[in-house]
Coordinates of C-alpha atoms and ligand atoms in Angstrom, one line a residue:
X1 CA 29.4 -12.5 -13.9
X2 CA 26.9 -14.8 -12.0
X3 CA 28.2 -18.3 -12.0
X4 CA 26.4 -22.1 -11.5
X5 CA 22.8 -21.9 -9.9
X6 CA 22.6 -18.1 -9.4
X7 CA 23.5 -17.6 -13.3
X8 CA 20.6 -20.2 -14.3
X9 CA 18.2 -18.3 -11.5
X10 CA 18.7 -15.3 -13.3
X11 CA 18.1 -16.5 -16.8
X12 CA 14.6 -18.2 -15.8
X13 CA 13.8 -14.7 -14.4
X14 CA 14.9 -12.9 -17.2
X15 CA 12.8 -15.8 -19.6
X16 CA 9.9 -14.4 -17.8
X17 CA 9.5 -18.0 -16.0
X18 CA 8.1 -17.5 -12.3
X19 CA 9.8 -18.5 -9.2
X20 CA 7.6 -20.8 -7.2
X21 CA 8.3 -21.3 -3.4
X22 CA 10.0 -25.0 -3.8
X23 CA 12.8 -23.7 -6.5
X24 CA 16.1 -22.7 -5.6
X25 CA 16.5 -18.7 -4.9
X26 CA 19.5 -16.8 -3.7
X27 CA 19.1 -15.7 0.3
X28 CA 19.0 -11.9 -1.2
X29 CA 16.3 -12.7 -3.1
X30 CA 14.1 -14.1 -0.2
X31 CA 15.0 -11.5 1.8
X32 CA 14.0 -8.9 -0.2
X33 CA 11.1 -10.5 -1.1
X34 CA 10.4 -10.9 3.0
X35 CA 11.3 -7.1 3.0
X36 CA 8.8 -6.1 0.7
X37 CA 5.7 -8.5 0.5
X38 CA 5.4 -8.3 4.8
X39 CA 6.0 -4.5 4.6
X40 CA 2.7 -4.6 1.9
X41 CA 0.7 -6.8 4.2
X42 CA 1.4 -4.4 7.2
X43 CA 0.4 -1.7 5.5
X44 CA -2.8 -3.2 4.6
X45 CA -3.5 -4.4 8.3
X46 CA -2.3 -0.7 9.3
X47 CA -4.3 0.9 6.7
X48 CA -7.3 0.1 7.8
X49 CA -7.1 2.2 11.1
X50 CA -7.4 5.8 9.3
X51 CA -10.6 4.6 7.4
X52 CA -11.9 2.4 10.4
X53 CA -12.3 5.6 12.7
X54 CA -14.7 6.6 9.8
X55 CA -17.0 3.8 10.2
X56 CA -19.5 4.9 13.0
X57 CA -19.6 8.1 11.8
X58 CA -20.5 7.5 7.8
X59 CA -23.4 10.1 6.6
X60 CA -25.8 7.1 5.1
X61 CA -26.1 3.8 5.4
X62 CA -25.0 3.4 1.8
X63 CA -21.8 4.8 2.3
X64 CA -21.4 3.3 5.7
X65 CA -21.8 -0.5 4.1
X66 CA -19.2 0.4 1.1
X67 CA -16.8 1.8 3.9
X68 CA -17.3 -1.5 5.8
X69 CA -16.8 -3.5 2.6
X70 CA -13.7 -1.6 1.9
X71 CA -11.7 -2.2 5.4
X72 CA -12.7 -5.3 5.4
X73 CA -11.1 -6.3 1.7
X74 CA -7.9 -4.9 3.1
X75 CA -8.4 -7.4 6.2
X76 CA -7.8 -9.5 2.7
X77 CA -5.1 -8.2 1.8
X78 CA -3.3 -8.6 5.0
X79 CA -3.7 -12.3 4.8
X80 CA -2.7 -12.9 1.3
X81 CA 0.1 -11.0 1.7
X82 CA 1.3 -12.9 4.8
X83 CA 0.4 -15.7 3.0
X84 CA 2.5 -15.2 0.1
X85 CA 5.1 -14.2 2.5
X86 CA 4.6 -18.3 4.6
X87 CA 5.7 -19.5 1.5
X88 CA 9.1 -17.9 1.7
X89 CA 9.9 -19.8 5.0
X90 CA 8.5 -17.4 7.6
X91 CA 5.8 -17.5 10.2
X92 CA 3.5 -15.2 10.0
X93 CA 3.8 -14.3 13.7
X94 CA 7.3 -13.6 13.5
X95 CA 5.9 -11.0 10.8
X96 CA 4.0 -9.4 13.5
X97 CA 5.6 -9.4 16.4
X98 CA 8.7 -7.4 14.5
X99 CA 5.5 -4.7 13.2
X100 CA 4.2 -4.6 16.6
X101 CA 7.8 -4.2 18.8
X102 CA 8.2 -1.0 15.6
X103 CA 11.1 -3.0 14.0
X104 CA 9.0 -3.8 10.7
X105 CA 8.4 -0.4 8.0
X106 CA 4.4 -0.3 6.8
X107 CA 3.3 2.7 4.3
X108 CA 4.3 6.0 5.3
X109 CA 0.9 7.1 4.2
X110 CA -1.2 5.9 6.9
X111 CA 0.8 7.6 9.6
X112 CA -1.3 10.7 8.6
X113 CA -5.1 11.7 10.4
X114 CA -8.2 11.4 9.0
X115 CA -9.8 14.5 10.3
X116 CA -13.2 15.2 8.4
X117 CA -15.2 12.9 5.9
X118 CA -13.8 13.9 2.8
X119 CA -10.5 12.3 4.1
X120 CA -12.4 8.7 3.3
X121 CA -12.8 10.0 -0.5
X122 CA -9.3 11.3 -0.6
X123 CA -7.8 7.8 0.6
X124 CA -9.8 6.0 -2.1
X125 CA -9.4 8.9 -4.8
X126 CA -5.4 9.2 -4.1
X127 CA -3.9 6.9 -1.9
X128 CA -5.8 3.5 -3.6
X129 CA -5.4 5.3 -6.9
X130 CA -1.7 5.0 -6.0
X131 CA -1.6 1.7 -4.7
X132 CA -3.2 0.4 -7.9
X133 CA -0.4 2.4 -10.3
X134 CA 2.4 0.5 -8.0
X135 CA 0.6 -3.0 -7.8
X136 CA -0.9 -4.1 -11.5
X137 CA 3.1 -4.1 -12.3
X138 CA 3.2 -6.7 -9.2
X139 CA 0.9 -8.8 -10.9
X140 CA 3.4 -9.6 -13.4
X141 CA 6.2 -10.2 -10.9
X142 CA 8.7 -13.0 -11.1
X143 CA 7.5 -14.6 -7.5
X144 CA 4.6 -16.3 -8.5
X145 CA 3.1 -16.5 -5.0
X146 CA 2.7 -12.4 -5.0
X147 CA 1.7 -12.2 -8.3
X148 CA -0.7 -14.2 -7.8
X149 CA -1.9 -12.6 -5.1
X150 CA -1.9 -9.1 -6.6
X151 CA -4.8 -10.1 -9.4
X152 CA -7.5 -10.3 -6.6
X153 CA -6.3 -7.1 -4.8
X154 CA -5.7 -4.8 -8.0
X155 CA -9.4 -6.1 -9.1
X156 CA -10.5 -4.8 -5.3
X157 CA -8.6 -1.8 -5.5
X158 CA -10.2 -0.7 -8.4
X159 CA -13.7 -0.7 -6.3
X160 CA -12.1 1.4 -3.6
X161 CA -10.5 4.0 -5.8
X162 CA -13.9 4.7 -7.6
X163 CA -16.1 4.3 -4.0
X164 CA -13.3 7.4 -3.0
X165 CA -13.7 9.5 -6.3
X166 CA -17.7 9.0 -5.9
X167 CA -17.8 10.2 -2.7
X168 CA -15.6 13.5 -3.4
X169 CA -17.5 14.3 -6.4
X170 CA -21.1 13.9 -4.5
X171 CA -19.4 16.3 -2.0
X172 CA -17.9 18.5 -4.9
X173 CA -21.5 18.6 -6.6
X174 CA -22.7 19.3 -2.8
X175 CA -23.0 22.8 -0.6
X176 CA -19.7 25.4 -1.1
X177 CA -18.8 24.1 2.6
X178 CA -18.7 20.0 1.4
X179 CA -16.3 21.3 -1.8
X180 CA -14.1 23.1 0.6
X181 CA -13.8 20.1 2.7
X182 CA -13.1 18.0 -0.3
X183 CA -10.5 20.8 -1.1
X184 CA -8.8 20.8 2.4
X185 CA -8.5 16.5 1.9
X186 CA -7.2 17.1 -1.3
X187 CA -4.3 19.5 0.1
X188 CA -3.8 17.6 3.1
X189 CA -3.3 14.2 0.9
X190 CA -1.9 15.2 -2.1
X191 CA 1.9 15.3 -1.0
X192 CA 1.8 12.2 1.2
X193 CA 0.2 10.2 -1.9
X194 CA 2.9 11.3 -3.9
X195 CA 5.2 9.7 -1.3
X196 CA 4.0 6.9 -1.2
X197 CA 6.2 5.7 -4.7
X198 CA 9.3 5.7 -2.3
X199 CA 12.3 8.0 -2.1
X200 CA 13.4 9.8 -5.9
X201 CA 15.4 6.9 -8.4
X202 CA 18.6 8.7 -7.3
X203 CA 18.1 7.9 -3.5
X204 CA 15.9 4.2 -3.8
X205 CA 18.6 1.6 -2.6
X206 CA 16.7 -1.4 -3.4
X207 CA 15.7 -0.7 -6.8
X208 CA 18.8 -1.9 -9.0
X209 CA 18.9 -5.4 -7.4
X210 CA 15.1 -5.4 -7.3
X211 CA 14.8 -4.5 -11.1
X212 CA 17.6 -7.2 -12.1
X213 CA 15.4 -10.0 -10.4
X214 CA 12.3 -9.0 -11.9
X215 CA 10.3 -7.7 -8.2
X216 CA 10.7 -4.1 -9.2
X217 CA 9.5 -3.7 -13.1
X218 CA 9.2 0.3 -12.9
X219 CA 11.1 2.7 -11.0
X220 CA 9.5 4.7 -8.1
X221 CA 9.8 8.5 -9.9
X222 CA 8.1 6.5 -13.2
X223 CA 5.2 5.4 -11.1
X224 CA 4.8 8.7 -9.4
X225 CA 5.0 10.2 -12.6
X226 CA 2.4 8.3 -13.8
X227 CA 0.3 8.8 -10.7
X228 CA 0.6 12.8 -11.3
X229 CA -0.7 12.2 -15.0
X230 CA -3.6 10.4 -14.5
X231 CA -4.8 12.3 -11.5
X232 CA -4.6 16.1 -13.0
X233 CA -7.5 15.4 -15.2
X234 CA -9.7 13.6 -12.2
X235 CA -9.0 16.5 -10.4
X236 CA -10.0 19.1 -12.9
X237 CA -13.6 17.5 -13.7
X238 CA -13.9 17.3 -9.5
X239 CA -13.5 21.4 -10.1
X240 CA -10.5 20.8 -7.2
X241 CA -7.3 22.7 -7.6
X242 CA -3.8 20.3 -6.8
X243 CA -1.7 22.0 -4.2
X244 CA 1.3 22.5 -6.5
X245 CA 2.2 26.2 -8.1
X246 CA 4.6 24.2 -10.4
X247 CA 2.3 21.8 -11.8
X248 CA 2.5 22.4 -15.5
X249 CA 2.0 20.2 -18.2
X250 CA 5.4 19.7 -20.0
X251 CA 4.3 19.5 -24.0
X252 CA 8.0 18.5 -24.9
X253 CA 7.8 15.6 -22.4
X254 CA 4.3 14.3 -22.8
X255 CA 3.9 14.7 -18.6
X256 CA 3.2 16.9 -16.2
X257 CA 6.3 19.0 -14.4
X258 CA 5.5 19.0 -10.9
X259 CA 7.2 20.8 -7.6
X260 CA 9.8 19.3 -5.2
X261 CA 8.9 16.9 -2.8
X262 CA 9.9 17.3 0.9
X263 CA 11.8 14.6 1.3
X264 CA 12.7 15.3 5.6
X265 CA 9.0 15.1 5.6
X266 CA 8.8 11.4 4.4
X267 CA 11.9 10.1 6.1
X268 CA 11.0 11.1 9.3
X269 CA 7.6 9.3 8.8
X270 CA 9.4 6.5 8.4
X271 CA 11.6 6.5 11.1
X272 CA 8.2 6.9 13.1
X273 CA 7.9 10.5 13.8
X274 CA 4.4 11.2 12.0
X275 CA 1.3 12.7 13.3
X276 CA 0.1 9.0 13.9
X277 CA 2.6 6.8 13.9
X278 CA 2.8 6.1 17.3
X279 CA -1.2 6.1 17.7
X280 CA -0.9 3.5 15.1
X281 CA 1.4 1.0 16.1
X282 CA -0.8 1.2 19.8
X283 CA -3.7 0.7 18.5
X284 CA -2.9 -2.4 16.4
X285 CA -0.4 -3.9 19.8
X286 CA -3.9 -3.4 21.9
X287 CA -6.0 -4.8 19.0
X288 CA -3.9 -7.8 19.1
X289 CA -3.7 -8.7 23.0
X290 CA -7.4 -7.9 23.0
X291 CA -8.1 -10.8 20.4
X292 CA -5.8 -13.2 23.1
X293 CA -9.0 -15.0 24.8
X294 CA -10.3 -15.6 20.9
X295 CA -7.2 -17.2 19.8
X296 CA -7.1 -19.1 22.9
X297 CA -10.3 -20.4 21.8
X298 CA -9.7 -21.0 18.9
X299 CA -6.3 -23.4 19.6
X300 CA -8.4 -25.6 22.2
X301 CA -11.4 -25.9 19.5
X302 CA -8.2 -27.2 16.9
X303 CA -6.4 -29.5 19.8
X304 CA -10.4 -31.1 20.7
X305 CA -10.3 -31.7 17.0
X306 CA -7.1 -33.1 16.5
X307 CA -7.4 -34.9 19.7
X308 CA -10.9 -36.6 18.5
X309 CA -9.1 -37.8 15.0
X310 CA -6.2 -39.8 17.4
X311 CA -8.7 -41.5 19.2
Ligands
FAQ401 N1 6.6 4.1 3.3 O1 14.9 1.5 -2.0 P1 13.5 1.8 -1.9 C1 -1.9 -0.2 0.4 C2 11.3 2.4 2.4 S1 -0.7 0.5 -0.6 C3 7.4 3.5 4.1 O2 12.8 2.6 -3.0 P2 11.8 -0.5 -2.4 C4 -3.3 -0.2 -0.1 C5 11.7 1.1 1.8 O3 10.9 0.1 2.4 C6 0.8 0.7 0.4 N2 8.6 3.1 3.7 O4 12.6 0.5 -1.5 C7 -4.3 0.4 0.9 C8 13.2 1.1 2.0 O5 13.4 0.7 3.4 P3 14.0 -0.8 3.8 C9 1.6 -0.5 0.5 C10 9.0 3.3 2.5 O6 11.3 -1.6 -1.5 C11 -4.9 1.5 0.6 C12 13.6 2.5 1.9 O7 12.4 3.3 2.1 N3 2.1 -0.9 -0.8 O8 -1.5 -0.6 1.4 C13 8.1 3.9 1.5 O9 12.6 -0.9 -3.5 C14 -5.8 2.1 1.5 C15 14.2 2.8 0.5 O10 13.2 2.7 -0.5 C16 3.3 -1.6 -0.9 O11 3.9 -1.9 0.0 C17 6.9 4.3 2.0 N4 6.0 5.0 1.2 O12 10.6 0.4 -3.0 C18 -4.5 -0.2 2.1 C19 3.6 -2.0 -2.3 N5 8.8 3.9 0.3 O13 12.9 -1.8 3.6 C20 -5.4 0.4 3.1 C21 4.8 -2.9 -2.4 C22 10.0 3.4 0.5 O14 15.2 -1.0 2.9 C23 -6.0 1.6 2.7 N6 6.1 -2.3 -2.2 N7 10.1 3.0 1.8 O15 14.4 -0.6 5.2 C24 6.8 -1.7 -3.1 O16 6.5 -1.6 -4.3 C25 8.2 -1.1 -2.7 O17 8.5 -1.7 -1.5 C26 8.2 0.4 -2.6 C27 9.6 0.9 -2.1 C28 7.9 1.1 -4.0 C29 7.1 1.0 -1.6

């Protein structure tokens, strides 16, 4: 039984009114909050190392300026996030010094390597395709702040899940060697997409106290389950075959049955023992020292200015 200003907390949240930064909120719920909204905005910042490599090497300049366009949304991303995440009280280099010294989780997924081209189309197709089934609940979150901040990103999402179905199925309509290497993405991705809803219901600490206060409105197996759904069909017209003998659709149960996950797999990826992760975390440390001389810069310009408006 909550009592006093934790009982009228949870009613507002349960009326559907929004929390706003200024309003009383109990320390669990900032914390989680923290938690989640800087683990997002990491792996947004992250995420845009497995496409980045792709850049220099896209096959047109068409697809080279909607690449570009895409990494640089989730440069976006990254700020809102850390944005929404100032509001809760903390700096948003505090944020990144815990990501870059390895104590701060970011999205298993982009631990993994993008080896040909046909990975970029599998990250839209899959791993964006994912991230949107997760984050249009967000949008209707009870912090406002993150909400908020998910309208723009869902709408951007969208783009990048089509630019990576587009691309697969101009490589699927291509040679029989650009459909195999849309069919080797598609095996190498599949799992790890399906990972990227978090561990099963049974196993997801956070999502009880997350789905009283309104952060969490669907459980992780739901989304997945969801995900699983509406990609079978995509995959089909793509003429690509999903890397599951146990994927069946389920006629009593309206969804598709679908084989175990490895689960060892994920959790060592997120204790940090995937393909990339250590790759990762070095490139964004020397990414950071290497923009030193511009911050620099860019604190004299501000104490010049604010020196200027004294006098
Ligand atoms: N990777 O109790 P739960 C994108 C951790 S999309 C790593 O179920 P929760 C777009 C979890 O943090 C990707 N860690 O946790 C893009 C917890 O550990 P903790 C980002 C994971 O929070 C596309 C522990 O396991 N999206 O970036 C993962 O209730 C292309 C137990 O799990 C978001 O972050 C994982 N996959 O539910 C960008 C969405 N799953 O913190 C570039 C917002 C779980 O207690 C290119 N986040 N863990 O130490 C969420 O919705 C939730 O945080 C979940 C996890 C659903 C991810």
């Amino acid at each position: 039984e909550l009592e006093g200003q934790e009982r009228v907390f949870q009613e507002r949240i349960d009326a559907g009114v929004k929390i706003e930064p200024k309003d009383w909120m109990p320390e669990g719920y900032r914390k989680t909050l923290v938690r989640q909204i800087s683990q997002h905005a990491h792996s947004e910042i992250v995420g845009q190392l497995p496409e980045g490599n792709w850049i220099t090497r896209a096959p047109t300049l068409k697809r080279k300026a909607i690449l570009l366009a895409k990494v640089q949304d989730e440069a976006g991303h990254g700020l809102y996030l850390y944005s929404a995440a100032e509001t809760l009280g903390v700096s948003r280099d505090a944020l990144i010094a815990q990501l870059h010294a390895g104590k701060a989780k970011y999205s298993s997924i982009f631990n993994y390597p993008t080896l040909t081209w046909a990975d970029i189309g599998a990250i839209g197709w899959l791993v964006d395709g994912s991230a949107i089934i997760n984050q249009i609940p967000l949008c209707r979150c009870s912090y406002g702040p993150y909400a908020r901040a998910m309208v723009r990103v869902c709408k951007e999402e969208s783009f990048h899940q089509r630019q990576g179905y587009d691309l697969l199925l101009a490589l699927c309509n291509g040679t029989p060697e650009q459909k195999a290497m849309a069919q080797d993405a598609l095996n190498r991705w599949w799992w790890p997409a399906l990972m990227m809803f978090g561990p099963s219901d049974a196993d997801s600490v956070n999502s009880a106290q997350s789905t009283q206060w309104g952060i969490k409105l669907f459980s992780n197996d739901a989304l997945r389950q969801k995900m699983v759904d509406q990609t079978v069909p995509q995959a089909e017209y793509l003429g690509l075959t999903i890397p599951d003998p146990d994927l069946k659709w389920n006629e009593e149960r309206g969804h598709y049955d679908f084989g175990a996950i490895d689960w060892d797999e994920f959790f060592n990826v997120i204790k940090g023992n995937g393909p990339c992760n250590r790759e990762r975390l070095a490139t964004r440390v020397q990414a950071y020292e290497d923009g030193e001389w511009f911050r620099e810069g860019l604190n004299a310009h501000a104490d010049k200015q604010a020196a200027r408006g004294a006098a």
